[in-house]
PDB file of C-alpha atoms in Angstrom:
ATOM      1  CA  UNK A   1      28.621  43.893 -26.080  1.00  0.00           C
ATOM      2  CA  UNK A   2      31.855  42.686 -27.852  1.00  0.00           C
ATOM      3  CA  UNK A   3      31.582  39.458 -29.687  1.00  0.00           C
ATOM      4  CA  UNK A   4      34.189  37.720 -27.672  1.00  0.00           C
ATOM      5  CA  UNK A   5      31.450  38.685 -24.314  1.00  0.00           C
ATOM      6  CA  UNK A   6      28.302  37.865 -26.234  1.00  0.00           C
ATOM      7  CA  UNK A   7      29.889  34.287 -27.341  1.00  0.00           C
ATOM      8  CA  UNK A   8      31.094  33.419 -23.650  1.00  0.00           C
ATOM      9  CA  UNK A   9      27.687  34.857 -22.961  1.00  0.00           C
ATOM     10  CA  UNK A  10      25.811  32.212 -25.280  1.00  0.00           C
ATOM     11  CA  UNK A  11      28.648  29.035 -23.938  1.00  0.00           C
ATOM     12  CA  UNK A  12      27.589  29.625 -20.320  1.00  0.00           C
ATOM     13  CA  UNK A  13      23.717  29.554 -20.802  1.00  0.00           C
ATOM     14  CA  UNK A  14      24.696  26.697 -22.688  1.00  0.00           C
ATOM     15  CA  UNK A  15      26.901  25.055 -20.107  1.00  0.00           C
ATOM     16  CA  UNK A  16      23.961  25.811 -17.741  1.00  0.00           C
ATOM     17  CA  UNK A  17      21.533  24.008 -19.770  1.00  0.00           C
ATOM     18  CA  UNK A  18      23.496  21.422 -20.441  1.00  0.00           C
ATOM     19  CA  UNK A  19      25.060  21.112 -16.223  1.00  0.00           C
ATOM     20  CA  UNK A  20      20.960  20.614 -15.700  1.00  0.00           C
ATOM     21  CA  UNK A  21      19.633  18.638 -17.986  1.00  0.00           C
ATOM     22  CA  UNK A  22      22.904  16.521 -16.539  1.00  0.00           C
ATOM     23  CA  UNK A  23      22.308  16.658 -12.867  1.00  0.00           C
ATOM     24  CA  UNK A  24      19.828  13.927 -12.668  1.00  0.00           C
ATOM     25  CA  UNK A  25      19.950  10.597 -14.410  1.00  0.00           C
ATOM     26  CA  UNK A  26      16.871   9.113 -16.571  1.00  0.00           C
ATOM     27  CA  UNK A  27      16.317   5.060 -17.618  1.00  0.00           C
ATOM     28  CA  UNK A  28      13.548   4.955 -20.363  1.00  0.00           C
ATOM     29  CA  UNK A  29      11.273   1.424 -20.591  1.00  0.00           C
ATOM     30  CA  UNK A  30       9.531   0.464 -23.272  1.00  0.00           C
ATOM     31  CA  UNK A  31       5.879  -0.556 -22.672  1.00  0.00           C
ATOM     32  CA  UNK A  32       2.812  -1.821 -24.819  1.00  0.00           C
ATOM     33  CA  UNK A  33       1.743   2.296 -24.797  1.00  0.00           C
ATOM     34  CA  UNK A  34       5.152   3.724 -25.528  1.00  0.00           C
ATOM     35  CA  UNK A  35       8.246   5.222 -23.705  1.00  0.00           C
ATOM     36  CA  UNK A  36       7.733   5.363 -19.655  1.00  0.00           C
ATOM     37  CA  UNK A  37      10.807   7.720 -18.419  1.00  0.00           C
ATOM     38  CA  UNK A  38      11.936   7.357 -14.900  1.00  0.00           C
ATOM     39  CA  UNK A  39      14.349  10.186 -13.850  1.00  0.00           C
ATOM     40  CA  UNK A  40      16.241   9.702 -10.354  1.00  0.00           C
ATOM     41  CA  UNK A  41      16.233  12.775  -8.321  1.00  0.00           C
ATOM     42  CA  UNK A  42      17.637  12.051  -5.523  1.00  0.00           C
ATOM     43  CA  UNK A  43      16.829  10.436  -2.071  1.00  0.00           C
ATOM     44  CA  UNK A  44      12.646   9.278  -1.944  1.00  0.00           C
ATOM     45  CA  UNK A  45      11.978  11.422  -4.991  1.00  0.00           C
ATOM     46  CA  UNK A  46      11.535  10.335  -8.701  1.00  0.00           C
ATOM     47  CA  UNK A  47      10.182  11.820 -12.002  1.00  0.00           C
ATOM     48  CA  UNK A  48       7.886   9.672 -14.202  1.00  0.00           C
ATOM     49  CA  UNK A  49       7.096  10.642 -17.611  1.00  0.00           C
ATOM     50  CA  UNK A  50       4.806   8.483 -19.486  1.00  0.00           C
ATOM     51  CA  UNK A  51       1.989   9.385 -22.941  1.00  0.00           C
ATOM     52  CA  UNK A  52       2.939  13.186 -22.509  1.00  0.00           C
ATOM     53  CA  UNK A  53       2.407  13.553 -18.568  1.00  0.00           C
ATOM     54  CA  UNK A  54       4.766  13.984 -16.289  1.00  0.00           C
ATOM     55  CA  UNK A  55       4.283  12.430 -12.280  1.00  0.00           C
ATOM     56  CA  UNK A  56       6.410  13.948  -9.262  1.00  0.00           C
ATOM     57  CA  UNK A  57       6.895  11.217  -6.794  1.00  0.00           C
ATOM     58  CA  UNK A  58       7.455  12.673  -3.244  1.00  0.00           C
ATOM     59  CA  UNK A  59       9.026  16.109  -4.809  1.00  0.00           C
ATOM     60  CA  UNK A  60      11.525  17.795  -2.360  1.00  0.00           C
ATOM     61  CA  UNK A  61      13.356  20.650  -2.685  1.00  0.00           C
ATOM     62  CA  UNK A  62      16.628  19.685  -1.670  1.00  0.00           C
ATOM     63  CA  UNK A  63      16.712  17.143  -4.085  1.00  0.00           C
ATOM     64  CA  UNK A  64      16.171  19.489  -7.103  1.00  0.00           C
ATOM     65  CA  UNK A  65      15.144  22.992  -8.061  1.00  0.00           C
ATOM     66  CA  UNK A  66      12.067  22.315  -9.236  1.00  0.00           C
ATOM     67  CA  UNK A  67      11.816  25.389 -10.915  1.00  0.00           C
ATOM     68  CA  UNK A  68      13.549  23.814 -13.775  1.00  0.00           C
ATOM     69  CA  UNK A  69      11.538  20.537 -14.265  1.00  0.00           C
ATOM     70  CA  UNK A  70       8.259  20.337 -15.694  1.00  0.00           C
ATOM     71  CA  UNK A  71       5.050  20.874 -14.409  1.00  0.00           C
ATOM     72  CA  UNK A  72       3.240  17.862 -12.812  1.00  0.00           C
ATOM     73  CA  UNK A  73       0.399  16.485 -14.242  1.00  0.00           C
ATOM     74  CA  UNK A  74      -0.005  14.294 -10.931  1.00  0.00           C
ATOM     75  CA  UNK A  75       1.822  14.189  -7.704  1.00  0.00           C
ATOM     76  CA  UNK A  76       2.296  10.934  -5.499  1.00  0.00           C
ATOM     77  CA  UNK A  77       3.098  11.562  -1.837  1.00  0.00           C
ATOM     78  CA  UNK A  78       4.182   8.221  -0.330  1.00  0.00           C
ATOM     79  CA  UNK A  79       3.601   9.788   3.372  1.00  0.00           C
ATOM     80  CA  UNK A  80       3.804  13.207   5.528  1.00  0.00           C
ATOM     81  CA  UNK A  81       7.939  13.035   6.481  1.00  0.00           C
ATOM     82  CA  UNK A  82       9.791  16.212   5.170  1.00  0.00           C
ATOM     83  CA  UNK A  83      12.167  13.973   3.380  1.00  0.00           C
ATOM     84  CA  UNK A  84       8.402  13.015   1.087  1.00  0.00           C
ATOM     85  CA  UNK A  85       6.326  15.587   1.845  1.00  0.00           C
ATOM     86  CA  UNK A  86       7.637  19.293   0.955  1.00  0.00           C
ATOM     87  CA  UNK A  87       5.077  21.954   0.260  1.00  0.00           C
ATOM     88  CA  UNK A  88       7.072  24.455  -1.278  1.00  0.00           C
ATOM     89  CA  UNK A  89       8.492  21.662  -3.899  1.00  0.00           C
ATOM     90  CA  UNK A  90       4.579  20.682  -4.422  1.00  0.00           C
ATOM     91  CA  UNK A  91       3.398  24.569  -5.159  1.00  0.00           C
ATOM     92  CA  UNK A  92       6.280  24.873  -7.672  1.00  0.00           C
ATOM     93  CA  UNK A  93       4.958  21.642 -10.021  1.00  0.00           C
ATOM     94  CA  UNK A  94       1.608  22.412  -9.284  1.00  0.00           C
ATOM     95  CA  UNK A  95      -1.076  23.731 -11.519  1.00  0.00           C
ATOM     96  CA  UNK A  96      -4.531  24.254 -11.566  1.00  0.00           C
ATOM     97  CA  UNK A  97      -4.924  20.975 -13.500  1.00  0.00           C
ATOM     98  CA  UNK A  98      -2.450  18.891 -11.282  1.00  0.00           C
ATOM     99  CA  UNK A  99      -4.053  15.866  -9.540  1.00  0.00           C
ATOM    100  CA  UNK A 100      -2.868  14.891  -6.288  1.00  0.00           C
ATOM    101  CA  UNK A 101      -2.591  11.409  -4.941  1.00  0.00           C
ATOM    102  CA  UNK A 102      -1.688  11.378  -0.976  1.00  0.00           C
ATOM    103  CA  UNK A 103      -1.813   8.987   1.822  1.00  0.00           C
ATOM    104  CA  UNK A 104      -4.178  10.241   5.306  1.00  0.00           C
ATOM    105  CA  UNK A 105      -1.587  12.117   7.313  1.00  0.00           C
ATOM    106  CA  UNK A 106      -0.220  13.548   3.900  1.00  0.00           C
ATOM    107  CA  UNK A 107      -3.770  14.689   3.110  1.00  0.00           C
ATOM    108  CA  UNK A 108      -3.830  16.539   6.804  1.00  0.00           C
ATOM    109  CA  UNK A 109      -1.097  18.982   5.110  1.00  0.00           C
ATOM    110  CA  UNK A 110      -2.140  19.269   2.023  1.00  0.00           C
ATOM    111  CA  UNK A 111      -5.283  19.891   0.833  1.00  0.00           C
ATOM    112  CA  UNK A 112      -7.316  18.754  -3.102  1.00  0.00           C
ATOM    113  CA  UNK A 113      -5.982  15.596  -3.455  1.00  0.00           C
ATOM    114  CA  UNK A 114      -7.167  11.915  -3.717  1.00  0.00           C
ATOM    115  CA  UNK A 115      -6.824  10.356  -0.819  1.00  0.00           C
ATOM    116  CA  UNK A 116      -5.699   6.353  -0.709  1.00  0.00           C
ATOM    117  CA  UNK A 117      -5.258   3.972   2.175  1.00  0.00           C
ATOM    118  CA  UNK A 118      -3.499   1.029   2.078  1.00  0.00           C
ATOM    119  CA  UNK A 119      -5.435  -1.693  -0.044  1.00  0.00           C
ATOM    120  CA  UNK A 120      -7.240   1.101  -2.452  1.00  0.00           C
ATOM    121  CA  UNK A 121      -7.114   0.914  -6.220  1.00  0.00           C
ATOM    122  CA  UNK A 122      -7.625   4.220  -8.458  1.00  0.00           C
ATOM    123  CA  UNK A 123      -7.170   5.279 -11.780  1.00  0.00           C
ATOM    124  CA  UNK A 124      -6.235   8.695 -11.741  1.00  0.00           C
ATOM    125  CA  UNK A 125      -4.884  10.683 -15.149  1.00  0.00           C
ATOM    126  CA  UNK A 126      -5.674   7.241 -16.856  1.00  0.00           C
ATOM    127  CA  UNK A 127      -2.950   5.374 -14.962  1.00  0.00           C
ATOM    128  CA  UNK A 128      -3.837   2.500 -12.564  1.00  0.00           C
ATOM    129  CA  UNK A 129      -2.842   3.043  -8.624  1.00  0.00           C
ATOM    130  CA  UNK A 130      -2.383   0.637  -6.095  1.00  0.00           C
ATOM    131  CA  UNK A 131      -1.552   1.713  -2.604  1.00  0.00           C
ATOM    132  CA  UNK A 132       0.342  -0.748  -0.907  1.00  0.00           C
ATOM    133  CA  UNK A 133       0.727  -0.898   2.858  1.00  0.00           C
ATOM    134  CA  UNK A 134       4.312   0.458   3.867  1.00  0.00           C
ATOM    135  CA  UNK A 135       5.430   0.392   7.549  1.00  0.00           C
ATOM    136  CA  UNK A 136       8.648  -1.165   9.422  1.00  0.00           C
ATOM    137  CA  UNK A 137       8.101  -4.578  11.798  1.00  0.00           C
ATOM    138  CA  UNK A 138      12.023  -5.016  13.344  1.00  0.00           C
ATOM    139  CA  UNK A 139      13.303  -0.670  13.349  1.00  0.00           C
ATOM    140  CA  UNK A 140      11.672   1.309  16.044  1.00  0.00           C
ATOM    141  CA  UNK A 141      11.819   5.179  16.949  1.00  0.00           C
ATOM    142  CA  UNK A 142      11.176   3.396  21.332  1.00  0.00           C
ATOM    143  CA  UNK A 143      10.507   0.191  22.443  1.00  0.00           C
ATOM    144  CA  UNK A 144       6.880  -0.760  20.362  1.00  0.00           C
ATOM    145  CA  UNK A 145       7.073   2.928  18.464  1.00  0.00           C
ATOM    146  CA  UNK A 146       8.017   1.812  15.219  1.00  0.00           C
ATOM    147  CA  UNK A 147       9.015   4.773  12.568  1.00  0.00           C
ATOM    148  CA  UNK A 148       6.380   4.175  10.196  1.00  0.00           C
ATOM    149  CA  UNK A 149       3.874   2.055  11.848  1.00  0.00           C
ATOM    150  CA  UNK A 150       1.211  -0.091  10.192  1.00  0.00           C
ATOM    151  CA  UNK A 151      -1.617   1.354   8.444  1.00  0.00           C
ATOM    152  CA  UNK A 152      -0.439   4.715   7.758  1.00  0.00           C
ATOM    153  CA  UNK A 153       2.424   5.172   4.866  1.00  0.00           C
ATOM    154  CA  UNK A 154       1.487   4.202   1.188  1.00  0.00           C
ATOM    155  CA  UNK A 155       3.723   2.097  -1.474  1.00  0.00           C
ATOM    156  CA  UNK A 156       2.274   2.631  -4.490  1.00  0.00           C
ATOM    157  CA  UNK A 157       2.215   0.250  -7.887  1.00  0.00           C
ATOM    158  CA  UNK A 158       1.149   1.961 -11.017  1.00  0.00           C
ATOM    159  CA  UNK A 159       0.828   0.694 -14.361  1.00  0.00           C
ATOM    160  CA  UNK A 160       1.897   2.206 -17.912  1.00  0.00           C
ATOM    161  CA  UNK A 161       1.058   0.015 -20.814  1.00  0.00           C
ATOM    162  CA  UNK A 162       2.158  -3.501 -19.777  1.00  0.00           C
ATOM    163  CA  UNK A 163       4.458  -2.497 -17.177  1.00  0.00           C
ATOM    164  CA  UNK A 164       3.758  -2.157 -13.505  1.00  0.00           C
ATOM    165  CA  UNK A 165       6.270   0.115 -11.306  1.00  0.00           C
ATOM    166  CA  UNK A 166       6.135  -0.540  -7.690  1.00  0.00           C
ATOM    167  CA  UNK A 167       7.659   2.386  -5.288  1.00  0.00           C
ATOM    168  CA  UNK A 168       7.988   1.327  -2.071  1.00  0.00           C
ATOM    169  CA  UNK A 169       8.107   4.567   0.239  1.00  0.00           C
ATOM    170  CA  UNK A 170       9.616   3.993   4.010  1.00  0.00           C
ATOM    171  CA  UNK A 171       8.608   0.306   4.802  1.00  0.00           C
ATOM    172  CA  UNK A 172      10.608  -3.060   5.511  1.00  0.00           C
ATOM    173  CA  UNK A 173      10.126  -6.225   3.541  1.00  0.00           C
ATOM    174  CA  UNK A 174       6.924  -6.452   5.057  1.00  0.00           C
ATOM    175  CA  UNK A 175       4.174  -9.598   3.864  1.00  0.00           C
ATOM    176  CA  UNK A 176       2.019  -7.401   1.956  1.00  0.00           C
ATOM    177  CA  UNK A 177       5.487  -6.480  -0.060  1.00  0.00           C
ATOM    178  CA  UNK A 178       6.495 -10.472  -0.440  1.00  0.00           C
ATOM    179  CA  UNK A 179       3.064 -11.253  -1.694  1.00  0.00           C
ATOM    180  CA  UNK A 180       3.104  -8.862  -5.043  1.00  0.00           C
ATOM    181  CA  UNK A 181       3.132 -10.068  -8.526  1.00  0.00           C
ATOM    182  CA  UNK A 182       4.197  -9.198 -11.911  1.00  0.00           C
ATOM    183  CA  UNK A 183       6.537  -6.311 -11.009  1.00  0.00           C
ATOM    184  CA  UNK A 184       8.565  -4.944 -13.559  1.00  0.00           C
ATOM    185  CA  UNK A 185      10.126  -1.839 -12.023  1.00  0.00           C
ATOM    186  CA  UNK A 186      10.531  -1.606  -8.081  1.00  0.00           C
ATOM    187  CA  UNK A 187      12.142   0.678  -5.759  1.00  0.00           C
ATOM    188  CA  UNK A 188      13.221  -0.506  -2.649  1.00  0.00           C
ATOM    189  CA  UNK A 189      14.111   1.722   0.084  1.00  0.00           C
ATOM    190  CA  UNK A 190      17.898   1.129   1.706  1.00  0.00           C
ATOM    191  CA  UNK A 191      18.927   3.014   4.633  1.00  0.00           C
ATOM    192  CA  UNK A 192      18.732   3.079   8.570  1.00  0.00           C
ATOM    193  CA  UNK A 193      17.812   2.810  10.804  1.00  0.00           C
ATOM    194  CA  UNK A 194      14.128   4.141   8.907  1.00  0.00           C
ATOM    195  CA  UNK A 195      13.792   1.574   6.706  1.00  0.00           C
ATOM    196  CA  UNK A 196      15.036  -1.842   5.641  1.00  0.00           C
ATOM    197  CA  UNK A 197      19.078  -3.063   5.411  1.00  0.00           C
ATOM    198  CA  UNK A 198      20.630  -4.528   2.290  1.00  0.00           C
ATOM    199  CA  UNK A 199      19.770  -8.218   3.800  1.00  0.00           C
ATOM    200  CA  UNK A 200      16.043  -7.403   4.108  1.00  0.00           C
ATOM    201  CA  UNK A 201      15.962  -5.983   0.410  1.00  0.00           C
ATOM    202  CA  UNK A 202      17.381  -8.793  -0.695  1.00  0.00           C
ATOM    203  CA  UNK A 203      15.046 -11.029   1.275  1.00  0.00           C
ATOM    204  CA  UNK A 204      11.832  -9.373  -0.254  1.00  0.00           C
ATOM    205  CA  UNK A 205      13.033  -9.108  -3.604  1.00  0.00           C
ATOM    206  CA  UNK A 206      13.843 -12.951  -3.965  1.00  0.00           C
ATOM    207  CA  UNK A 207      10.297 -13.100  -2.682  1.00  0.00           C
ATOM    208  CA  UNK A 208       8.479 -11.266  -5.406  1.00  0.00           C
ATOM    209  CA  UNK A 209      10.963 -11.467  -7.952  1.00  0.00           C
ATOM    210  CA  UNK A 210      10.843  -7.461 -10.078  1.00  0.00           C
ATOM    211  CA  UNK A 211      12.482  -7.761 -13.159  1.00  0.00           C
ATOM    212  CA  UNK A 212      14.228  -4.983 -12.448  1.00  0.00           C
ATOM    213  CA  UNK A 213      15.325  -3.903  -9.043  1.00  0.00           C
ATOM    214  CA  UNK A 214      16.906   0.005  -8.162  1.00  0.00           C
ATOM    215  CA  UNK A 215      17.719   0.073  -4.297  1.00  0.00           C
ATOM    216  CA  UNK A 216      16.793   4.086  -2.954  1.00  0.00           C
ATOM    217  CA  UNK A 217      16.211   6.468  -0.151  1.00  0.00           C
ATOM    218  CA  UNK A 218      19.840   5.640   0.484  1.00  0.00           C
ATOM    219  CA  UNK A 219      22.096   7.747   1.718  1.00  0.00           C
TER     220      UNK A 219
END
């Protein structure tokens, strides 16, 4: 190979690398037990890194290739929707030492993980989980058939250091959601007609207040 080849060689794995590590945007947070990384991949689906683990949050393989992100040390599965739940995305970040946390109809599809319903607190991979009910009350699939009804998806609030992260999944500004406290971080989901409009994120985040807000699931 001439030297001209080999160096356009070396400045396209390099414009690869760099076109990657590019592709998806990361907001670090300092907490009382170091950096927590959040990286956006796109849609439902977010990266946490946090004391040398990493956490998929509803991985999906249109969202990413997955086969160049790191392993998962724990996977969170809000609910069973393909848009949340994708199998093939979930055998590419999983190990044998992965922990899974899933909600009930998530569980029905994929099997060795920690079930949570709504209400249930866990510590799993020494970070604190709340599940948090997540449904719609006004946006309905027919008349009384909502798209996420009551009792079924998981939001979920976990904890790194001093900092508490609350992701919503598909639900509206439902009670349970205007009730929380302390919330640092919180994703709010923004689209129709699944989940809530700008108005009602607005109307649940004057009600508990995160210090930061990041609207997603937009689109």
């Amino acid at each position: 190979m001439s030297k001209f080849l080999f160096m356009m060689s070396i400045a396209g794995m390099l414009f690869l690398l760099v076109t990657v590590a590019a592709a998806h945007e990361t907001d670090v947070f300092k907490t009382s037990a170091g950096d927590l990384k959040i990286t956006f991949i796109g849609h439902g689906t977010l990266m946490l890194q946090f004391a040398g683990k990493t956490i998929h949050v509803d991985p999906v393989s249109q969202e990413a290739d997955y086969t160049k992100l790191p392993k998962a040390d724990l996977i969170v599965v809000t609910h069973e929707h393909s848009d949340h739940l994708d199998l093939k995305a979930i055998e590419t970040v999983r190990t044998a030492k992965t922990e899974m946390v899933l909600n009930e109809t998530a569980a029905m599809k994929l099997k060795g993980g920690i079930v949570m319903k709504n209400g249930d607190v866990r510590t799993v991979q020494g970070i604190r989980i709340e599940a948090v009910p997540a449904y719609n009350i006004v946006h309905m699939r027919s008349p009384g058939v909502p798209f996420h009804p009551k009792g079924v998806g998981n939001g979920y609030i976990m904890t790194f250091g001093d900092k508490r992260v609350y992701i919503a999944g598909d639900t509206e500004n439902t009670p349970e959601m205007k009730a929380l406290k302390t919330i640092d971080v919180a994703f709010l989901p923004m689209n129709l007609p699944y989940t809530m409009t700008p108005e009602m994120v607005a109307d649940a985040a004057r009600a508990f207040k995160p210090k930061i807000l990041y609207p997603y699931h937009y689109g």
